[in-house]
One Martini backbone bead per residue (centre of mass of N, CA, C, O) as a GRO file, in nm:
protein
  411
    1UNK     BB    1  -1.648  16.606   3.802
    2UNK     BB    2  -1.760  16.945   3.795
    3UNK     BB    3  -1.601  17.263   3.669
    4UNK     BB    4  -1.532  17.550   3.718
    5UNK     BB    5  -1.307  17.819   3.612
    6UNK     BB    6  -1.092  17.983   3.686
    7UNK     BB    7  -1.021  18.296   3.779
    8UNK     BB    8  -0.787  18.313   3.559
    9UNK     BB    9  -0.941  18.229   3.315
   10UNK     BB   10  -1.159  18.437   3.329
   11UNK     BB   11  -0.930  18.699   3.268
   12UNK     BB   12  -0.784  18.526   3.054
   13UNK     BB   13  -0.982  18.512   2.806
   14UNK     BB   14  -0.927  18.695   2.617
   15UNK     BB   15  -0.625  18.615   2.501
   16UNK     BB   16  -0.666  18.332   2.467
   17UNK     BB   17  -0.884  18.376   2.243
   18UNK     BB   18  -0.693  18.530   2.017
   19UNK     BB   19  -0.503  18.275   1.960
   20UNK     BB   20  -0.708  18.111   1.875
   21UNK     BB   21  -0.788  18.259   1.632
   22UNK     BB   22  -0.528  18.293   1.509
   23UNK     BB   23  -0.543  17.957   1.439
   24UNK     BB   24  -0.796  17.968   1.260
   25UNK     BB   25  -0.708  18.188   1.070
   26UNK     BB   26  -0.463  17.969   0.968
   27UNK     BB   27  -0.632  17.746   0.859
   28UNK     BB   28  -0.849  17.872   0.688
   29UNK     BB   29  -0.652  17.990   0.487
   30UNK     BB   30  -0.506  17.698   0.420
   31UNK     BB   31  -0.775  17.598   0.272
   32UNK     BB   32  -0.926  17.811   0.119
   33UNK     BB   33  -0.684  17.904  -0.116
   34UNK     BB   34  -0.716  17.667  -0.326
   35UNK     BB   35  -1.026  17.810  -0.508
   36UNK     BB   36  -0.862  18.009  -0.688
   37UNK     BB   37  -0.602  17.794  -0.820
   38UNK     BB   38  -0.705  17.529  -0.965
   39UNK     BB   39  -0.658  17.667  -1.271
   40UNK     BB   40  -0.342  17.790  -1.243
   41UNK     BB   41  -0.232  17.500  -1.198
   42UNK     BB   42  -0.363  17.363  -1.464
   43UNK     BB   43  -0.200  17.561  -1.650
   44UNK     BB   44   0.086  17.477  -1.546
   45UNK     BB   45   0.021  17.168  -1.585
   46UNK     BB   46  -0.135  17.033  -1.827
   47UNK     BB   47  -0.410  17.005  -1.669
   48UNK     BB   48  -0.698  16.908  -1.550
   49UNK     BB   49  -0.918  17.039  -1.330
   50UNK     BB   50  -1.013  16.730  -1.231
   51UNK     BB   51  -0.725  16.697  -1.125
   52UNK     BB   52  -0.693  16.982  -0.941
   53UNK     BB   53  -0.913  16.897  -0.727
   54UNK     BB   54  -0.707  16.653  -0.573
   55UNK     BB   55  -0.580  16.896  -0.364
   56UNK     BB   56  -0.811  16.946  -0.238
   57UNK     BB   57  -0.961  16.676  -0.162
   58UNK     BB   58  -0.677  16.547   0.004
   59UNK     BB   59  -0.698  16.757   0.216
   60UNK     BB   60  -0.976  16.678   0.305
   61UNK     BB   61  -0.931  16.401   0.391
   62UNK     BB   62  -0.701  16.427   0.581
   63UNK     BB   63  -0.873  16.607   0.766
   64UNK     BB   64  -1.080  16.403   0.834
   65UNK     BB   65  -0.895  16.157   0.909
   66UNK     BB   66  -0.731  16.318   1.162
   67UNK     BB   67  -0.914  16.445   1.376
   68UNK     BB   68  -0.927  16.187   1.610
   69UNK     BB   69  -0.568  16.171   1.610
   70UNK     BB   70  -0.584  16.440   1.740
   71UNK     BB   71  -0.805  16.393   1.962
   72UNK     BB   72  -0.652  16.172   2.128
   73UNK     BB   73  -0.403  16.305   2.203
   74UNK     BB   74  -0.496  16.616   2.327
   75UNK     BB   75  -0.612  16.407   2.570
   76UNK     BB   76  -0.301  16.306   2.635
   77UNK     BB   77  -0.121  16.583   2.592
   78UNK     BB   78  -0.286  16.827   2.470
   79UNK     BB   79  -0.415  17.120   2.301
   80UNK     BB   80  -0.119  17.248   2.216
   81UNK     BB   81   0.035  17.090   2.161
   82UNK     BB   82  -0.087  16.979   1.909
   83UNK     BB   83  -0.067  17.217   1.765
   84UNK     BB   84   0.258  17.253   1.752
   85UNK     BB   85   0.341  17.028   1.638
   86UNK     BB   86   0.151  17.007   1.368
   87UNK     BB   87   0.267  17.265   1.244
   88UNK     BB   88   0.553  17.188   1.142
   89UNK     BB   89   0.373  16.994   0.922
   90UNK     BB   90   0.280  17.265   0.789
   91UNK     BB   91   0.524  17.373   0.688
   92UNK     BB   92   0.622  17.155   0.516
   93UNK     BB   93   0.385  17.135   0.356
   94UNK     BB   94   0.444  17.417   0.234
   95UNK     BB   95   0.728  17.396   0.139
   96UNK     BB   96   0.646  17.150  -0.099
   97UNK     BB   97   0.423  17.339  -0.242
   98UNK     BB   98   0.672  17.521  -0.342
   99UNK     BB   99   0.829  17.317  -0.502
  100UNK     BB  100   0.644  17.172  -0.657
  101UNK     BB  101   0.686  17.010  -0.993
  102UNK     BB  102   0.415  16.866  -1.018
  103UNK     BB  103   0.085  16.724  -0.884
  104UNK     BB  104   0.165  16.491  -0.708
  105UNK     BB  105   0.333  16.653  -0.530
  106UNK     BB  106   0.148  16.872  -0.456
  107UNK     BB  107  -0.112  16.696  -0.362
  108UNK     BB  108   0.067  16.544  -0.123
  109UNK     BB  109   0.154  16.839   0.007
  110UNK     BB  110  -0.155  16.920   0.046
  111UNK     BB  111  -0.194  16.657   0.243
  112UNK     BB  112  -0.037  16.694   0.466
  113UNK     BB  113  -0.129  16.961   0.553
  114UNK     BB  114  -0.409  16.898   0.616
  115UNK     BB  115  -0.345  16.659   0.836
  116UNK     BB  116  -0.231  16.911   1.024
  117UNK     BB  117  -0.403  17.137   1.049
  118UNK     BB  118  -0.623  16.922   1.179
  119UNK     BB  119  -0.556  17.018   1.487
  120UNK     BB  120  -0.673  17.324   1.521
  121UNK     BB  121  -0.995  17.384   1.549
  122UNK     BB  122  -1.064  17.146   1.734
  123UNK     BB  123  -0.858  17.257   1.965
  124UNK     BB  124  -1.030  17.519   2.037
  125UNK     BB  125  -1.292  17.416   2.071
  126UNK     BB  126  -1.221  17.239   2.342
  127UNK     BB  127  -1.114  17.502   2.474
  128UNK     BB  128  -1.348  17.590   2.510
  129UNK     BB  129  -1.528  17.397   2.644
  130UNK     BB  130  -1.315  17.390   2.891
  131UNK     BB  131  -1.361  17.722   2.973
  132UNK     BB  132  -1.640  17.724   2.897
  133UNK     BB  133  -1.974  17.751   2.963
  134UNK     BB  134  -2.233  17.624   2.840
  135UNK     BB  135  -2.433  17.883   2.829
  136UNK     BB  136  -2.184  18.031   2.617
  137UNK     BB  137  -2.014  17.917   2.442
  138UNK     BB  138  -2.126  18.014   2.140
  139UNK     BB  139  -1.996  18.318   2.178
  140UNK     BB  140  -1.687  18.212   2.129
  141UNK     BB  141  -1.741  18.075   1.923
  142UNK     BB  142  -1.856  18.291   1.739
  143UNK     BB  143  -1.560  18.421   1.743
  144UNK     BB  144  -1.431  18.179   1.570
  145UNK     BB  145  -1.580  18.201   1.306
  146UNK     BB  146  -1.468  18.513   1.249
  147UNK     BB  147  -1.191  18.406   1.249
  148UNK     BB  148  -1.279  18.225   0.962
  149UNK     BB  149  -1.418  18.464   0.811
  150UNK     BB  150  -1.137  18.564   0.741
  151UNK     BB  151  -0.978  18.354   0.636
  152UNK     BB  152  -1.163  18.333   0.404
  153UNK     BB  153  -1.163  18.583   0.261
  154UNK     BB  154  -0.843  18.589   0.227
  155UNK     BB  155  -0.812  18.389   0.077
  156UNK     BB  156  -0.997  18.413  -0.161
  157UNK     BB  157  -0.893  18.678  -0.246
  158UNK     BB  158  -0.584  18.693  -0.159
  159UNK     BB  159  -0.514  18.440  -0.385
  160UNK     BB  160  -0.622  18.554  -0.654
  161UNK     BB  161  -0.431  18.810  -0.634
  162UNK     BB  162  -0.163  18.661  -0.576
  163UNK     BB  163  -0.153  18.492  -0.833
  164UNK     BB  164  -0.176  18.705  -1.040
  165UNK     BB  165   0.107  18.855  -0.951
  166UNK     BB  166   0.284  18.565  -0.820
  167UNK     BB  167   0.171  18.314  -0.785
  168UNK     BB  168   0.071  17.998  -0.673
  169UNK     BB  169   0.329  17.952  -0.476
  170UNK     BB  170   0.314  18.199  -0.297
  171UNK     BB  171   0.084  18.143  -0.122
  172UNK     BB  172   0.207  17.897   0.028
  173UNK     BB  173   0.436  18.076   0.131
  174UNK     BB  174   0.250  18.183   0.318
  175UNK     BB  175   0.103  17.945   0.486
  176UNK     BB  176   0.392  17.883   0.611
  177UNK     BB  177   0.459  18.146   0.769
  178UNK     BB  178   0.226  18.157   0.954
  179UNK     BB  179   0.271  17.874   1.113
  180UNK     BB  180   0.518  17.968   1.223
  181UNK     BB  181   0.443  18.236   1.366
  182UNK     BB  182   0.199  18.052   1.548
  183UNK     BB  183   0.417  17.843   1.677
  184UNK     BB  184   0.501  18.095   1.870
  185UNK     BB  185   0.265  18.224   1.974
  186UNK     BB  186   0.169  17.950   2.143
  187UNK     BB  187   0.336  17.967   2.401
  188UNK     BB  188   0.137  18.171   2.542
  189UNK     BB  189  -0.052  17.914   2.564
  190UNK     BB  190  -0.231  17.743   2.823
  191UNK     BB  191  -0.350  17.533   2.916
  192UNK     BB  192  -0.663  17.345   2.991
  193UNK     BB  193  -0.919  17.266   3.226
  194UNK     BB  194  -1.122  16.989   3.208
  195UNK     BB  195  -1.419  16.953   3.337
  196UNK     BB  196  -1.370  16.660   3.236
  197UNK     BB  197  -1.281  16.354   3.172
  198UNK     BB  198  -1.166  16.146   2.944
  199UNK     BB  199  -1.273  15.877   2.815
  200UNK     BB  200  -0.984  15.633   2.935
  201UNK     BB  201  -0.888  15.792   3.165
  202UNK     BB  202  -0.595  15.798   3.385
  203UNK     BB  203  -0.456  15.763   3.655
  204UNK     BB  204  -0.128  15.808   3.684
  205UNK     BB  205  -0.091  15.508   3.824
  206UNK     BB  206  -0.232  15.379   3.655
  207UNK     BB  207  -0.346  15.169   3.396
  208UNK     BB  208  -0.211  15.136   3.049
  209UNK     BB  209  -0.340  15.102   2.745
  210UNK     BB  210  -0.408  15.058   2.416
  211UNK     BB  211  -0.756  15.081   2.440
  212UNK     BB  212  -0.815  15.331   2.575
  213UNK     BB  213  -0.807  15.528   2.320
  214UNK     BB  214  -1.064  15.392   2.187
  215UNK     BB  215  -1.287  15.441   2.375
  216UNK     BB  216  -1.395  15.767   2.326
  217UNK     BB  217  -1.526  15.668   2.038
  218UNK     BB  218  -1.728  15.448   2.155
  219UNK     BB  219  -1.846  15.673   2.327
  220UNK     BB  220  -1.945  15.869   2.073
  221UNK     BB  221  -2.067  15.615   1.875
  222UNK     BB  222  -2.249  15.479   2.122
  223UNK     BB  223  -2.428  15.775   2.053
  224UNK     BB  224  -2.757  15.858   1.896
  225UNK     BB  225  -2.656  16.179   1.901
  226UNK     BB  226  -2.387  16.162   1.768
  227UNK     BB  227  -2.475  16.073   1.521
  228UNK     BB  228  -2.669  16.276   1.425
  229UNK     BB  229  -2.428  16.495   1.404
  230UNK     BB  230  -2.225  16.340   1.233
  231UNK     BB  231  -2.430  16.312   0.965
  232UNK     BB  232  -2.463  16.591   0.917
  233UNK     BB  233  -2.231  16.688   0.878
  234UNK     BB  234  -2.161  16.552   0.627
  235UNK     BB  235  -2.370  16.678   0.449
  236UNK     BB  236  -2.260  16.978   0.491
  237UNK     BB  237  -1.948  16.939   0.359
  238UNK     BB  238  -2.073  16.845   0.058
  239UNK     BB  239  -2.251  17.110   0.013
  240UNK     BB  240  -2.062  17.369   0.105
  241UNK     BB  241  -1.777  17.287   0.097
  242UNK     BB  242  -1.751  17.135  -0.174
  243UNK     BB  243  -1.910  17.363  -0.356
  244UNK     BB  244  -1.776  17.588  -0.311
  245UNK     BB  245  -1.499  17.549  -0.442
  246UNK     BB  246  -1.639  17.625  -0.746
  247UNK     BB  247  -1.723  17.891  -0.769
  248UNK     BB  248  -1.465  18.035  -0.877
  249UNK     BB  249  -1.462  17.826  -1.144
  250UNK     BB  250  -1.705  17.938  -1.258
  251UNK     BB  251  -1.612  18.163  -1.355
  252UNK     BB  252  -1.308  18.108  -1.498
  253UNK     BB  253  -1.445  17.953  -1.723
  254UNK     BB  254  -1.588  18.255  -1.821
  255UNK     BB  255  -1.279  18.468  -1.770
  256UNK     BB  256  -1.219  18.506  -1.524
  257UNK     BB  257  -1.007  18.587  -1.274
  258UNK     BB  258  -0.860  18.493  -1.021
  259UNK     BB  259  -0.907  18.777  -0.867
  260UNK     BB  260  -1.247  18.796  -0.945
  261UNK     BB  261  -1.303  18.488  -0.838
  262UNK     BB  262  -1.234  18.560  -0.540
  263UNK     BB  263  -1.397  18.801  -0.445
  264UNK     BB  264  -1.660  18.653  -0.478
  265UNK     BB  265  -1.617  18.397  -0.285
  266UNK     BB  266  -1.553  18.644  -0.041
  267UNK     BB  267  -1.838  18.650   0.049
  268UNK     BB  268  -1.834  18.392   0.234
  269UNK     BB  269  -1.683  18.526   0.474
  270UNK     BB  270  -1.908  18.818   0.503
  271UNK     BB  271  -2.118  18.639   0.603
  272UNK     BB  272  -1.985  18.492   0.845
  273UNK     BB  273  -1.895  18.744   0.979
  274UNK     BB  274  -2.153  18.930   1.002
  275UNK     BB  275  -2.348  18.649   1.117
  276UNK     BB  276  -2.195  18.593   1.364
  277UNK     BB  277  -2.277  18.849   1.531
  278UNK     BB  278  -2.602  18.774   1.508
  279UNK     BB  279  -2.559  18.524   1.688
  280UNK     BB  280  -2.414  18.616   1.940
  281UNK     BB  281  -2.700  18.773   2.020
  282UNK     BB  282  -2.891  18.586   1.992
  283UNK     BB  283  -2.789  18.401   2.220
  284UNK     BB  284  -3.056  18.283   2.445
  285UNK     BB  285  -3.319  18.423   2.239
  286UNK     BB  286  -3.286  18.160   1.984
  287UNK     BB  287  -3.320  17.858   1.977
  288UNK     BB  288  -3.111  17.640   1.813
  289UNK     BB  289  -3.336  17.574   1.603
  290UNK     BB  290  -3.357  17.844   1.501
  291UNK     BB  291  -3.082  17.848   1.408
  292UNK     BB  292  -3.099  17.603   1.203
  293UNK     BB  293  -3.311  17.706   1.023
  294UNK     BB  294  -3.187  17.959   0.916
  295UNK     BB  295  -2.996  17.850   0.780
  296UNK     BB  296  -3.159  17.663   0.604
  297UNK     BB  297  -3.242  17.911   0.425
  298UNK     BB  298  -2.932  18.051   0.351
  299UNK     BB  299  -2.866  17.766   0.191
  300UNK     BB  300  -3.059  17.728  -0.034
  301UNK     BB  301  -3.072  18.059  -0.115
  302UNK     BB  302  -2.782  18.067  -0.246
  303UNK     BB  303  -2.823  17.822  -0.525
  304UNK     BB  304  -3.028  18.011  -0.738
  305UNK     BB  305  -2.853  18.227  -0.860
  306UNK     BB  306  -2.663  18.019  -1.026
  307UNK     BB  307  -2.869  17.857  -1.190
  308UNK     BB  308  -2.956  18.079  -1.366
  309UNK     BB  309  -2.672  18.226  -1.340
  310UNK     BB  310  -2.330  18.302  -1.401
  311UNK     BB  311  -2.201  18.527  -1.209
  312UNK     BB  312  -2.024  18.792  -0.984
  313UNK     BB  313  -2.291  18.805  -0.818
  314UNK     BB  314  -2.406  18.520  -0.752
  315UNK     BB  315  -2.140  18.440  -0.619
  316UNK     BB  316  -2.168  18.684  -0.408
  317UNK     BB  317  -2.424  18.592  -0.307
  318UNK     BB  318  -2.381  18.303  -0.235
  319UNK     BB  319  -2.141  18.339  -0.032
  320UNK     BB  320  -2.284  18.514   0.173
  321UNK     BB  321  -2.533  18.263   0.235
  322UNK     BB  322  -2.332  18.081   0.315
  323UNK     BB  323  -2.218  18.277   0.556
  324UNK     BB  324  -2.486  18.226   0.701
  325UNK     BB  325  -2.508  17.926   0.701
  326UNK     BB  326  -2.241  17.896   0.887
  327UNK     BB  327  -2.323  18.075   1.131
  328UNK     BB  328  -2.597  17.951   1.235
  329UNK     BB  329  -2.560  17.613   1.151
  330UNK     BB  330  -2.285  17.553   1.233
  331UNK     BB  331  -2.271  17.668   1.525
  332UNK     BB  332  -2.457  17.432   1.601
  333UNK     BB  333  -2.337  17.197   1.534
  334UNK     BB  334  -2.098  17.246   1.695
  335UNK     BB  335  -2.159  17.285   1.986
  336UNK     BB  336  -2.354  17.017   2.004
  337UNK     BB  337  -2.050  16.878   1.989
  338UNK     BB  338  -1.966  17.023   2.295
  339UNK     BB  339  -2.196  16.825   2.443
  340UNK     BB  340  -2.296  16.524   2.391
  341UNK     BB  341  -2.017  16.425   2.532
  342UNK     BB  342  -1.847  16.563   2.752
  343UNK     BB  343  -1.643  16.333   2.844
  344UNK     BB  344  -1.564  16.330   2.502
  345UNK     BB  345  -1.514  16.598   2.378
  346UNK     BB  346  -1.287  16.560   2.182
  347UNK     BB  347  -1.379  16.336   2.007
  348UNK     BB  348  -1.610  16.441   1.915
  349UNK     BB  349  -1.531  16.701   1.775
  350UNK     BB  350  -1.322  16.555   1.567
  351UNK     BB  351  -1.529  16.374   1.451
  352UNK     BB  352  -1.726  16.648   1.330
  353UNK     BB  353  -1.472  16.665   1.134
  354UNK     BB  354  -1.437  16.455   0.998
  355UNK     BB  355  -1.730  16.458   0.858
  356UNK     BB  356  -1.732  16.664   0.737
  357UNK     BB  357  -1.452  16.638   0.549
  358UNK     BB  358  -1.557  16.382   0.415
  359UNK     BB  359  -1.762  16.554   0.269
  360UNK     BB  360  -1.621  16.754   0.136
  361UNK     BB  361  -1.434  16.547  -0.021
  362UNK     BB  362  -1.713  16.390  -0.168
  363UNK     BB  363  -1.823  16.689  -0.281
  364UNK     BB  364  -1.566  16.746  -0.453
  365UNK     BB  365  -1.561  16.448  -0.623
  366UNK     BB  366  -1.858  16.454  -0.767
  367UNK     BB  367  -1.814  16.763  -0.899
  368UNK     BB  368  -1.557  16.691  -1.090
  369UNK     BB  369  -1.736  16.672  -1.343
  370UNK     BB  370  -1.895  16.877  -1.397
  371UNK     BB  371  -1.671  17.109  -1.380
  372UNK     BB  372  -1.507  16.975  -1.633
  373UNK     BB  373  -1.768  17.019  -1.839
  374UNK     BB  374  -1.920  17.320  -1.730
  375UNK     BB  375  -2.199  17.199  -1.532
  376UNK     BB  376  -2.232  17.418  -1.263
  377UNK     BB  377  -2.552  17.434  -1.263
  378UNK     BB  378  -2.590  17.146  -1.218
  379UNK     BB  379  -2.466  17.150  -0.931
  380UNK     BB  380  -2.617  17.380  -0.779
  381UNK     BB  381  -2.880  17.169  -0.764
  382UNK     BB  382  -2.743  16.929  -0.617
  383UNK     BB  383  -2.744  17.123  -0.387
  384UNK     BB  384  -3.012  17.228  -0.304
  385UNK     BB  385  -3.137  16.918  -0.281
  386UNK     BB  386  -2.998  16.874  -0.039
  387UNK     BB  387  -3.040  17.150   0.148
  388UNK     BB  388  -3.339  17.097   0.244
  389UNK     BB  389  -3.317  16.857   0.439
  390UNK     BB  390  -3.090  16.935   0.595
  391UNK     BB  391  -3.268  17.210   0.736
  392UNK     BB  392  -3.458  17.045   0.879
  393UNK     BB  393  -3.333  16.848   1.021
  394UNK     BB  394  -3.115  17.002   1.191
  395UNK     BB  395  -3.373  17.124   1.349
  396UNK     BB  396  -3.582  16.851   1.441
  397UNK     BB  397  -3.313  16.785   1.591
  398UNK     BB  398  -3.270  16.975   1.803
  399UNK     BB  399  -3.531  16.944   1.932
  400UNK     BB  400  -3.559  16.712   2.024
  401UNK     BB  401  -3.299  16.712   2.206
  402UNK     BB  402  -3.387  16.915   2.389
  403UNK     BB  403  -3.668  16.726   2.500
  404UNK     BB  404  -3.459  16.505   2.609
  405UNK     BB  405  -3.304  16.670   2.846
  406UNK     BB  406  -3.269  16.701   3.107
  407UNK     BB  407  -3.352  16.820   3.381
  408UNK     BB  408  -3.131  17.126   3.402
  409UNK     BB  409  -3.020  17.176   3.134
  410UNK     BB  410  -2.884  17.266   2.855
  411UNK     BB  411  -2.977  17.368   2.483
   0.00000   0.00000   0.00000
């Protein structure tokens, strides 16, 4: 039976968003930081980039590995337990990092970090999709996606920044501070009441078996447009965020410094920040396919102007360009997950970043030949020729789901 959130819910929507956010903001600033720092670290430690580009990489597997382990926790405990539990182990990583003597242990302990951290932004989707309705839902979600791309502009500008003033160790102890004081202020936040039963759940008296955990999943891969929607993430995942990655160290390869190319590379922060807002607005007016086509023009117009000349101009416009198409198509995708299988959200939620992340992770491990050999250009032109047809296909798989589902449903 479905439910509408109750009116202490929806008075009290205003300050639970602003903790999500918060929530969204301390995991995004602790992903995004690592790619102004790939270059400093390289030279810490007497190794090749395409070494340190591991620490990027393993983090993003660990995150997208984790996703489905703390989506069906979330589902069994709830979403702030999880995420205050989660919290811990990303101190523990942050501290770790903070620490590392080699590269092996820096890798490590970025890869625990990224595994704790990724219980963060899927539970706040989830948390929204439980406490709002399906006709505003996009709303809120890009409230996070602001609070994401506000994340991701500090994260890139404030590490390249922070690196060069105190080192690259500096920044991992600001975001394991973060984290700490993340883990204090979710107590403020309530569990959210599911509108649904979660897939494989029983009642309280009923009984539980362990194969009940893994039914939700069986729930959203056996479902063919859940399949069709995590396999666009694992695309976007692959050009979007793993050759993000690349931007900053493509500047540092030319000689500039950490902290010119992480303000460079957080045009993507700024476009992401300001064309979320624009999205808020269309929601409603413009329909799903609509602005999933949207993103996918400002997906491949991205990758045009690095192609021709690597300069601060081009991956800052580069940057831009990506954070309109992060506010567009993937606030389209990422919505699309919070709808497609609403028994098992949170595990649809989960599955769609696992996707996504271990996209980012394979974009991340391909893209490091060609950047450790300074093949730059060469990188962003295999991103723009995934890029057409991943939006195109993101449109017209939208637009035929929405004429496939039943009358009288959002779209």
């Amino acid at each position: 039976m479905v439910t509408t959130p109750s009116a202490d819910a929806v008075a009290d929507g205003p300050r639970r968003l602003r903790l999500l956010q918060l929530a969204a903001l301390t995991s995004t600033c602790d992903r995004f930081a690592i790619a102004p720092l790939l270059v400093p670290i390289a030279m810490s430690f007497g190794v090749p980039l395409a070494a340190t580009a591991g620490a990027a990489g393993g983090y993003f597997l660990a995150y997208g590995l984790m996703q489905v382990v703390w989506g069906v926790l979330s589902d069994r405990i709830g979403r702030v337990r999880v995420m205050r539990i989660a919290l811990i182990g990303a101190v523990l990583g942050g501290l770790a990092s903070v620490l590392a003597p080699t590269l092996p242990v820096l890798i490590g302990a970025r890869t625990l970090t990224g595994a704790c951290t990724a219980a963060l932004i899927p539970a706040t989707l989830v948390y929204v999709g439980d406490s709002w309705p399906a006709a505003v839902r996009q709303r809120p979600l890009s409230d996070l996606l602001a609070a994401t791309a506000v994340g991701t502009a500090l994260a890139t500008a404030g590490a390249g920044l922070l690196a060069d003033l105190a080192g690259w160790r500096a920044v991992f102890a600001t975001t394991a501070a973060a984290a700490g004081i993340l883990l204090v202020a979710l107590r403020a936040l309530p569990e959210p009441v599911p509108a649904e039963p979660a897939a494989g759940a029983t009642a309280p008296d009923g009984p539980r078996r362990w194969w009940s955990i893994l039914r939700p999943v069986g729930t959203v891969l056996g479902t063919g447009w859940a399949r069709v929607v995590l396999a666009l993430a694992f695309v976007e995942g692959a050009v979007v965020l793993g050759v993000l990655t690349y931007l900053a160290p493509a500047l540092q390869a030319g000689g500039s410094t950490a902290a010119l190319a992480g303000i460079a590379a957080g045009g993507y922060g700024v476009g992401a920040l300001v064309f979320s807002r624009v999205v808020r607005r269309l929601v409603g007016r413009v329909p799903a396919p609509g602005l999933a086509g949207i993103g996918g023009v400002f997906l491949a117009a991205a990758w045009i102007g690095p192609i021709v000349v690597v300069h601060p101009v081009t991956i800052a416009l580069a940057g831009l360009l990506l954070g309109g198409s992060w506010a567009f198509l993937h606030s389209t995708l990422q919505t699309w997950a919070t709808d497609v299988v609403p028994q098992a959200r949170a595990t649809a939620v989960a599955l769609f970043a696992t996707a996504l992340f271990l996209g980012s992770s394979a974009g991340t491990a391909l893209g490091a030949p060609l950047a450790d050999t300074g093949r730059f250009p060469a990188l962003f032109l295999a991103a723009l020729v995934v890029s057409v047809p991943l939006g195109i296909g993101a449109a017209l798989a939208r637009a035929r789901y929405a004429r496939r589902r039943p009358p009288g449903t959002q779209t």
